[in-house]
Short mmCIF file of C-alpha atoms in Angstrom, two decimals:
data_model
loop_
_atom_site.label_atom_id
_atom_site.label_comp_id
_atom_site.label_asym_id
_atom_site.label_seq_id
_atom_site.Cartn_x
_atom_site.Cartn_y
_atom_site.Cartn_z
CA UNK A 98 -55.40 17.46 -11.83
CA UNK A 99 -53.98 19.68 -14.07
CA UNK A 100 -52.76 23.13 -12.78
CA UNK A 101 -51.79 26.47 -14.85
CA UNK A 102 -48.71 27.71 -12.70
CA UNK A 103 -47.09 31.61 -12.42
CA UNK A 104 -44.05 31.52 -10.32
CA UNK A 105 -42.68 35.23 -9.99
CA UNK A 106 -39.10 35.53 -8.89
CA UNK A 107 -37.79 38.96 -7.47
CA UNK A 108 -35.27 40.50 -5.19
CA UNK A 109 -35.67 40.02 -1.94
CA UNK A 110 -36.61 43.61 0.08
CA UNK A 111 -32.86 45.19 0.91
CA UNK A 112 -31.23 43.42 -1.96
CA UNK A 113 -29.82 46.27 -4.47
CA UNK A 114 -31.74 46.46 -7.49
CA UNK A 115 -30.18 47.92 -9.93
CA UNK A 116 -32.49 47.58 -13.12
CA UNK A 117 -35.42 48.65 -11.14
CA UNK A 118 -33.23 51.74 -10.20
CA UNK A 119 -32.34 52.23 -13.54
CA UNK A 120 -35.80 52.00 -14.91
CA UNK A 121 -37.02 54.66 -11.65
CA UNK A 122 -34.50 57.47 -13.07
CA UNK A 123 -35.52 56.92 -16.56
CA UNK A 124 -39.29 56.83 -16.11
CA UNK A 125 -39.35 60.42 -15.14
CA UNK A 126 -37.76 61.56 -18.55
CA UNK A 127 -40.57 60.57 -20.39
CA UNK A 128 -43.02 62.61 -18.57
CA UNK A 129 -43.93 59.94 -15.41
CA UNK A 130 -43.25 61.45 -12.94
CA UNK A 131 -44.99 59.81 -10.22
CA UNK A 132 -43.67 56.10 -10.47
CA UNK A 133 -41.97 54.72 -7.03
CA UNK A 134 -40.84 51.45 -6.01
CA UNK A 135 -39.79 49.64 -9.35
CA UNK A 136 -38.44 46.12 -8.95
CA UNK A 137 -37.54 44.44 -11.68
CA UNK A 138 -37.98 39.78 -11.17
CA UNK A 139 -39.23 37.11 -13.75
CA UNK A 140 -41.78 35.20 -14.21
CA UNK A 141 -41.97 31.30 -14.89
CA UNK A 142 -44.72 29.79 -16.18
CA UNK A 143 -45.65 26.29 -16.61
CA UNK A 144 -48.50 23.64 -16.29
CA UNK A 145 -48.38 21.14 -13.87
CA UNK A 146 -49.62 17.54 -13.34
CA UNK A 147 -50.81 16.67 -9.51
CA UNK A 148 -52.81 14.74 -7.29
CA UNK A 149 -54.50 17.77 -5.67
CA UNK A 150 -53.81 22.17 -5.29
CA UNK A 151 -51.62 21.55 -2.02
CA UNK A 152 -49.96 18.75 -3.27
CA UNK A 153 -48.86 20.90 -6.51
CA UNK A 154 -48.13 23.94 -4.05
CA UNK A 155 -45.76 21.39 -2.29
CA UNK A 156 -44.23 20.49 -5.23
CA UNK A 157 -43.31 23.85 -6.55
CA UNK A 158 -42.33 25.23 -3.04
CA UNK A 159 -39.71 22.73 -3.69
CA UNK A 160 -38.65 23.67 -7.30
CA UNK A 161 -38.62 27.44 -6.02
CA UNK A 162 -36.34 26.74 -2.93
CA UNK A 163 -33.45 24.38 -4.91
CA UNK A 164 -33.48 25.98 -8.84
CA UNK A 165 -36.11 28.38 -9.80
CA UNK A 166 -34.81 31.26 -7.15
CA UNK A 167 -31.78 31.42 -5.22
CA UNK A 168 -33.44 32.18 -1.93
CA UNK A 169 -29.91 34.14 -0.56
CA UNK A 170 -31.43 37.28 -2.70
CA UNK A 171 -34.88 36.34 -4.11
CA UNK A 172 -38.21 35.97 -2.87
CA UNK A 173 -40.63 34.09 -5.15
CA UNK A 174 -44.82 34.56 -5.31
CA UNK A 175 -46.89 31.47 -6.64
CA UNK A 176 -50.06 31.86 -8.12
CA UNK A 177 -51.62 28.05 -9.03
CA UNK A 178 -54.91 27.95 -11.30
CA UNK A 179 -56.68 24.54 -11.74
CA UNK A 180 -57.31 24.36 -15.47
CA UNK A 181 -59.69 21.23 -15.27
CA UNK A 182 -61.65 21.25 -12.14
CA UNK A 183 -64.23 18.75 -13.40
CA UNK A 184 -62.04 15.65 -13.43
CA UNK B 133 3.49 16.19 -11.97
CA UNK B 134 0.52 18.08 -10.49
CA UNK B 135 -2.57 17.59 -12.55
CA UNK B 136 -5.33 20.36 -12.53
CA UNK B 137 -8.74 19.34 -13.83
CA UNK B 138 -10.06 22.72 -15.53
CA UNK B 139 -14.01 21.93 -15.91
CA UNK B 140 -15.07 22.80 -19.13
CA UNK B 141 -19.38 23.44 -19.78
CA UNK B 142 -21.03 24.76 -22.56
CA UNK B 143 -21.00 28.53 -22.44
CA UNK B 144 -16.93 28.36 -20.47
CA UNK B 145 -14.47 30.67 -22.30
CA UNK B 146 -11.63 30.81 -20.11
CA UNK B 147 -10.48 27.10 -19.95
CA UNK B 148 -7.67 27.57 -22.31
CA UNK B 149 -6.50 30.62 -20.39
CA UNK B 150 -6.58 28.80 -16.92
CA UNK B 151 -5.21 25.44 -18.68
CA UNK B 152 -2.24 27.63 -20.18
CA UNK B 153 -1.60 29.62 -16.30
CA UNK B 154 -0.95 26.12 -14.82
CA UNK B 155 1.50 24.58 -17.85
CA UNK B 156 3.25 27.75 -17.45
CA UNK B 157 4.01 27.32 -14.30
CA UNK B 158 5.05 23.77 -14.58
CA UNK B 159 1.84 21.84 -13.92
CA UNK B 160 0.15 19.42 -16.14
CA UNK B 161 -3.35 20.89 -17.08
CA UNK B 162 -6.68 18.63 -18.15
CA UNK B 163 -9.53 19.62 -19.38
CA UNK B 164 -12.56 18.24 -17.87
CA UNK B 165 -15.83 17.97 -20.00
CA UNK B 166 -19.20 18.75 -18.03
CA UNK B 167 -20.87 15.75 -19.24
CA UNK B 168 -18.35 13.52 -17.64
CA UNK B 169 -19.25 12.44 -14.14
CA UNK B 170 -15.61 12.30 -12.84
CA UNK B 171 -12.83 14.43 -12.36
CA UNK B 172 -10.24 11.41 -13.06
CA UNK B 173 -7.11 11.63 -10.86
CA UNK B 174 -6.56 15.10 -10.74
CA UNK B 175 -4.41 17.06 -7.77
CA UNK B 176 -6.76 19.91 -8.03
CA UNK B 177 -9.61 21.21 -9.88
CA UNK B 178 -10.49 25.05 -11.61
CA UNK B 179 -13.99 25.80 -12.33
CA UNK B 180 -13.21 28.83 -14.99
CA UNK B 181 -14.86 31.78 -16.02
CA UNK B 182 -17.42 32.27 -18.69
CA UNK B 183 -21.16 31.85 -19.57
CA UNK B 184 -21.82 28.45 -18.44
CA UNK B 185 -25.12 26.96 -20.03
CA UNK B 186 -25.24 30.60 -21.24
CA UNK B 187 -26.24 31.99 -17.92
CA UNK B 188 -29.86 31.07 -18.03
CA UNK B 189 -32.27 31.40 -15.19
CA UNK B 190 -29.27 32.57 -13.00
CA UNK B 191 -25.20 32.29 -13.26
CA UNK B 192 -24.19 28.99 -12.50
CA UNK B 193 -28.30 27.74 -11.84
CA UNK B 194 -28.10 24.90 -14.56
CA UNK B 195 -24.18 24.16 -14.23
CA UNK B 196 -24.98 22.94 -10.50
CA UNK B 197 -26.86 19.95 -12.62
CA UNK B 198 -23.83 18.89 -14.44
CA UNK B 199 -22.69 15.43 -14.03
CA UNK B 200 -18.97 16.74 -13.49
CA UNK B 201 -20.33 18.77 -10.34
CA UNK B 202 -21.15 15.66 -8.71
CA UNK B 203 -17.66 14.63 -8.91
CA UNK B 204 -16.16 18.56 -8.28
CA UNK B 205 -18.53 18.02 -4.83
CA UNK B 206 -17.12 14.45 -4.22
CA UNK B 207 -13.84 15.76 -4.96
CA UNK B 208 -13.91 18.94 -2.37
CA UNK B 209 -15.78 17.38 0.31
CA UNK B 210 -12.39 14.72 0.16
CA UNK B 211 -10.37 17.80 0.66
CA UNK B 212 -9.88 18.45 -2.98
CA UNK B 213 -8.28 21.71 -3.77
CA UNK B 214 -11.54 23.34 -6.20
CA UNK B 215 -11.07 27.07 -6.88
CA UNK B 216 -13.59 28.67 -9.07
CA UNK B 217 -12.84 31.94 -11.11
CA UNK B 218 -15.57 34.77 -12.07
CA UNK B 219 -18.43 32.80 -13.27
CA UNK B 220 -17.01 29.54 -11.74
CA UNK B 221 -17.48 31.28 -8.56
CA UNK B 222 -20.99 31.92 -9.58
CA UNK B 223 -21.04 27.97 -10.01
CA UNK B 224 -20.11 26.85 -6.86
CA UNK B 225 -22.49 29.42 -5.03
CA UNK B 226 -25.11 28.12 -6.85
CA UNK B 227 -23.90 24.48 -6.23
CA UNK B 228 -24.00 25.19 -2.38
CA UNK B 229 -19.80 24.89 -2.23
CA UNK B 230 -19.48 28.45 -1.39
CA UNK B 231 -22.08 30.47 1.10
CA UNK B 232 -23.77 33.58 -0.49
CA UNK B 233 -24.44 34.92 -3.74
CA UNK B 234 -23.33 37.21 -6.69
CA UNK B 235 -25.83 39.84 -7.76
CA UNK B 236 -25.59 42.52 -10.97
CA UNK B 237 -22.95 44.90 -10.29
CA UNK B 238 -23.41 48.44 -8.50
CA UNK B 239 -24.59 50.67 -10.28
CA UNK B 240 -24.97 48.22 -13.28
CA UNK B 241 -22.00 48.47 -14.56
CA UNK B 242 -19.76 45.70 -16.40
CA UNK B 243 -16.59 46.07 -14.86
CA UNK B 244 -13.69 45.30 -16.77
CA UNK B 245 -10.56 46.27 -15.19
CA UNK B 246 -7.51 45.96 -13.33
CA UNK B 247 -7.70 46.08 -9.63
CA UNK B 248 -5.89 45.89 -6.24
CA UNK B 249 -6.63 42.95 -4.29
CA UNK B 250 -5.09 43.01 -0.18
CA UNK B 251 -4.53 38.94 0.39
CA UNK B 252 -6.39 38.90 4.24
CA UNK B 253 -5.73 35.47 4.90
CA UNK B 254 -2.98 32.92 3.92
CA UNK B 255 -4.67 30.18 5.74
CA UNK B 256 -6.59 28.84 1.75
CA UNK B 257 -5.71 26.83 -0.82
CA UNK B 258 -5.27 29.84 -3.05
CA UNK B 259 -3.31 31.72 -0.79
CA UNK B 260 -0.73 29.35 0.94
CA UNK B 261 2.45 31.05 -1.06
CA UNK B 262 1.38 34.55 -0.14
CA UNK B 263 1.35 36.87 2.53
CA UNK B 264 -0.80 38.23 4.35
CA UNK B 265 -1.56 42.58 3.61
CA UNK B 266 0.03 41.53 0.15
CA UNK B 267 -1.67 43.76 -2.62
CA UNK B 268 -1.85 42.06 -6.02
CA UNK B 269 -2.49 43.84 -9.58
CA UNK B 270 -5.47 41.06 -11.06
CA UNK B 271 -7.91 41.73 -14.03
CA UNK B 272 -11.56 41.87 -13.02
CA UNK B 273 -14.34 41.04 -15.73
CA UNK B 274 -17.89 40.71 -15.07
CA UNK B 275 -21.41 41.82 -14.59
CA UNK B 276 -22.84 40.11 -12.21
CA UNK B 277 -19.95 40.08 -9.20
CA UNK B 278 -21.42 42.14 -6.23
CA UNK B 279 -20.74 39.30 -3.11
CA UNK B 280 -23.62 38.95 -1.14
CA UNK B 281 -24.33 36.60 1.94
CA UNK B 282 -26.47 36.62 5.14
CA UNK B 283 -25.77 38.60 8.40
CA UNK B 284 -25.32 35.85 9.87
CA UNK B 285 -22.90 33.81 6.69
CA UNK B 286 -20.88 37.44 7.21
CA UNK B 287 -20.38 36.89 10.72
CA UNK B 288 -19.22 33.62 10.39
CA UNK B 289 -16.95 34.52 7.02
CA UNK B 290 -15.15 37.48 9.49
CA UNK B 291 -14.69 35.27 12.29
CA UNK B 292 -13.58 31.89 11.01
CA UNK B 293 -11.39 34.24 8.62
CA UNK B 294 -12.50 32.81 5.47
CA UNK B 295 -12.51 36.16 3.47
CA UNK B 296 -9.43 35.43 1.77
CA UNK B 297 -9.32 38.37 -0.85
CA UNK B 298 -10.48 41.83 -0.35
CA UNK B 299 -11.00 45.03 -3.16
CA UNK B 300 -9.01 47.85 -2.16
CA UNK B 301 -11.19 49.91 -3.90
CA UNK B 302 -14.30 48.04 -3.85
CA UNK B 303 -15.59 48.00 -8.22
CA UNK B 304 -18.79 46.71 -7.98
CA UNK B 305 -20.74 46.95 -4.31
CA UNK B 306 -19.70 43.41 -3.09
CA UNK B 307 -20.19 43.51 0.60
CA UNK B 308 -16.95 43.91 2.93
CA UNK B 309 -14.88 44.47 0.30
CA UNK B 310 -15.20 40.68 -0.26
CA UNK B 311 -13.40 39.65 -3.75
CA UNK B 312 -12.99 35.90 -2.93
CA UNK B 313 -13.79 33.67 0.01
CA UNK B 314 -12.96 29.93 0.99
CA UNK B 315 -15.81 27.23 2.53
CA UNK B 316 -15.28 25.94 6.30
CA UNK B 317 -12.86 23.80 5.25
CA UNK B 318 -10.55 26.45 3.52
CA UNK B 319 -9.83 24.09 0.40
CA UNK B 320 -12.74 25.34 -1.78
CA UNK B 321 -12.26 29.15 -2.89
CA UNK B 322 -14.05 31.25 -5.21
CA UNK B 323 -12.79 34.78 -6.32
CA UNK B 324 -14.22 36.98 -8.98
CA UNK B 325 -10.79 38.77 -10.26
CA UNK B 326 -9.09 36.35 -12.52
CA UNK B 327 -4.88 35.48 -11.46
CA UNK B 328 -4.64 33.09 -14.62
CA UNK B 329 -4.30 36.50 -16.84
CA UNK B 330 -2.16 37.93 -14.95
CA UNK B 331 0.65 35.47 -14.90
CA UNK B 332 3.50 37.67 -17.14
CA UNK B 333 4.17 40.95 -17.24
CA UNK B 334 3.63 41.36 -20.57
CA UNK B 335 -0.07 40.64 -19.54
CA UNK B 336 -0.11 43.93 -17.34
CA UNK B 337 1.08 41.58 -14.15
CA UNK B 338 2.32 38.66 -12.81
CA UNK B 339 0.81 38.70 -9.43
CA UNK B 340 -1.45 35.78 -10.32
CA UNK B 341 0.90 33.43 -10.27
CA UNK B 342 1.55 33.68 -6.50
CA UNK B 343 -2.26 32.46 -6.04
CA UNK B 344 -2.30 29.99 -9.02
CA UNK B 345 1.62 28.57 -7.04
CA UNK B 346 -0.38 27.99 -3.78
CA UNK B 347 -2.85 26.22 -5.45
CA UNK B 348 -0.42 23.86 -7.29
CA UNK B 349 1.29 23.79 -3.57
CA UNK B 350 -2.07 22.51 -1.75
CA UNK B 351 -2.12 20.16 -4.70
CA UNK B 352 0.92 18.46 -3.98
CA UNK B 353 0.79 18.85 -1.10
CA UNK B 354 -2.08 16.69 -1.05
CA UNK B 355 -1.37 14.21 -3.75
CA UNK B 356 2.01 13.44 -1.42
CA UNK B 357 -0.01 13.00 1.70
CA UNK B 358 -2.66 10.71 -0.03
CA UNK B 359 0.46 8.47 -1.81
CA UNK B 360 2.57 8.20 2.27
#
């Protein structure tokens, strides 16, 4: 099965984040003045080839924990989409 | 003569200043290409500052995959003396070496600067020729330098006494002061200030080359242990 992939990478909760600070300070500036909580991650996307949905969620539990985070400061959310359920 | 292995990837920019440190103080200096999967038969081995594979997805993420790190691994786990500078630390936190992390900078700040570093341990491969509550004058340069570990990698940092450099005015939020560390078996250290520009003091300082002359001591001393 094919799968449509989003793998968002942020700070873990405690880490310092200073572009999301950044970003808080400025918002206000520009007239918003009711924004709380920015964090700033990345997001990885990708399509991916496996046998089956937990099988791919295996899979890219893996590539999270050794290269696509460093899981010492960053927490990653995976969101997997089946692109071709029929086959 | 000693030989230090300086690893050069793509993205490294201070090779040539780390290659020059160690000639200058009487070492032979070779540069080590990424691609290689060896580090030859070098005494010790500098992984050097810079943007290596430009930085991308994190400091030091894609460097880990070089062939040469293999080797660097091979080379430590042996006993090796491997000290990595700036974004060389970055590397070898990233290549599981070194415990913890580097994150952006307080404040988000690039620091570039001069600071006072108090030696805390002489028990390292980059401290061996100093002493202990030394201060040293060494250039800081980088964005993304703020040390950051575990409770529980802190804990074990304090009390196996592996925090082997400390800020004494702390630039960019690293936790405990912490400017440089060494791994369990005290011959791999990272640091974030860089001692090979500060070897002269027409440079600013000179107090770089006491770190850089333990490291070429742990060298030889090493190379004359493995030849007896």
């Amino acid at each position: 099965m094919r799968f449509e992939v989003l793998v968002e990478v942020s700070l873990r909760p405690g880490v310092a984040d200073p572009q999301g600070q950044t970003i808080e300070r400025s918002l206000p500036t520009l007239g918003f003045a009711g924004v709380h909580g920015v964090r700033v991650g990345k997001a990885i996307r990708f399509e991916l080839e496996a046998l089956d949905e937990p099988a791919a969620r295996a899979e890219i539990a893996d590539m999270c924990d050794r290269f696509l985070s460093n899981p010492v400061i960053e927490d990653t959310r995976v969101t997997v989409t089946a692109t071709d359920p029929a086959r | 003569m000693t030989i230090v292995g300086v690893v050069v990837f793509p993205g490294s920019n201070c090779e040539q200043d780390a290659a020059e440190a160690v000639r200058a103080l009487g070492a032979h200096a070779e540069v080590l290409w990424h691609g290689e999967a060896t580090v030859g038969d070098v005494d010790a081995v500098i992984v050097p500052g810079g943007f290596a594979h430009g930085d991308y997805l994190r400091p030091g993420a894609i460097a880990r995959f070089s062939p040469v790190m293999s080797a660097v691994a091979a080379f430590a786990r042996d006993g090796g003396p491997v000290v990595g500078i700036c974004n060389g630390f970055q590397v070898l936190t990233e290549a599981g070496l070194l415990p913890g992390a580097l994150q952006k900078n307080r404040g988000l700040a690039f620091v570039c600067d001069t600071v006072s570093l108090r030696v805390e341990t002489t028990d390292s491969v980059l401290t061996c020729a100093a002493t202990t509550g030394d201060v040293l004058r060494i250039p800081i340069n980088h964005f993304e330098g703020s040390y950051t570990c575990s409770a529980e990698t802190l804990a074990a940092l304090r009390a196996e006494d592996r925090v082997v450099l400390r800020y004494v005015d702390n630039p960019n939020g690293s936790v405990d002061d912490i400017a440089g560390l060494c791994d369990a078996g005290r011959n791999v250290v990272g640091l974030m200030p860089h001692p090979e520009r500060a070897i002269s003091d027409l440079l600013g300082s000179s107090d770089g080359v006491v770190l850089l002359r333990s490291l070429l001591e742990a060298a030889s001393g090493r190379s004359s242990r493995l030849a007896s």
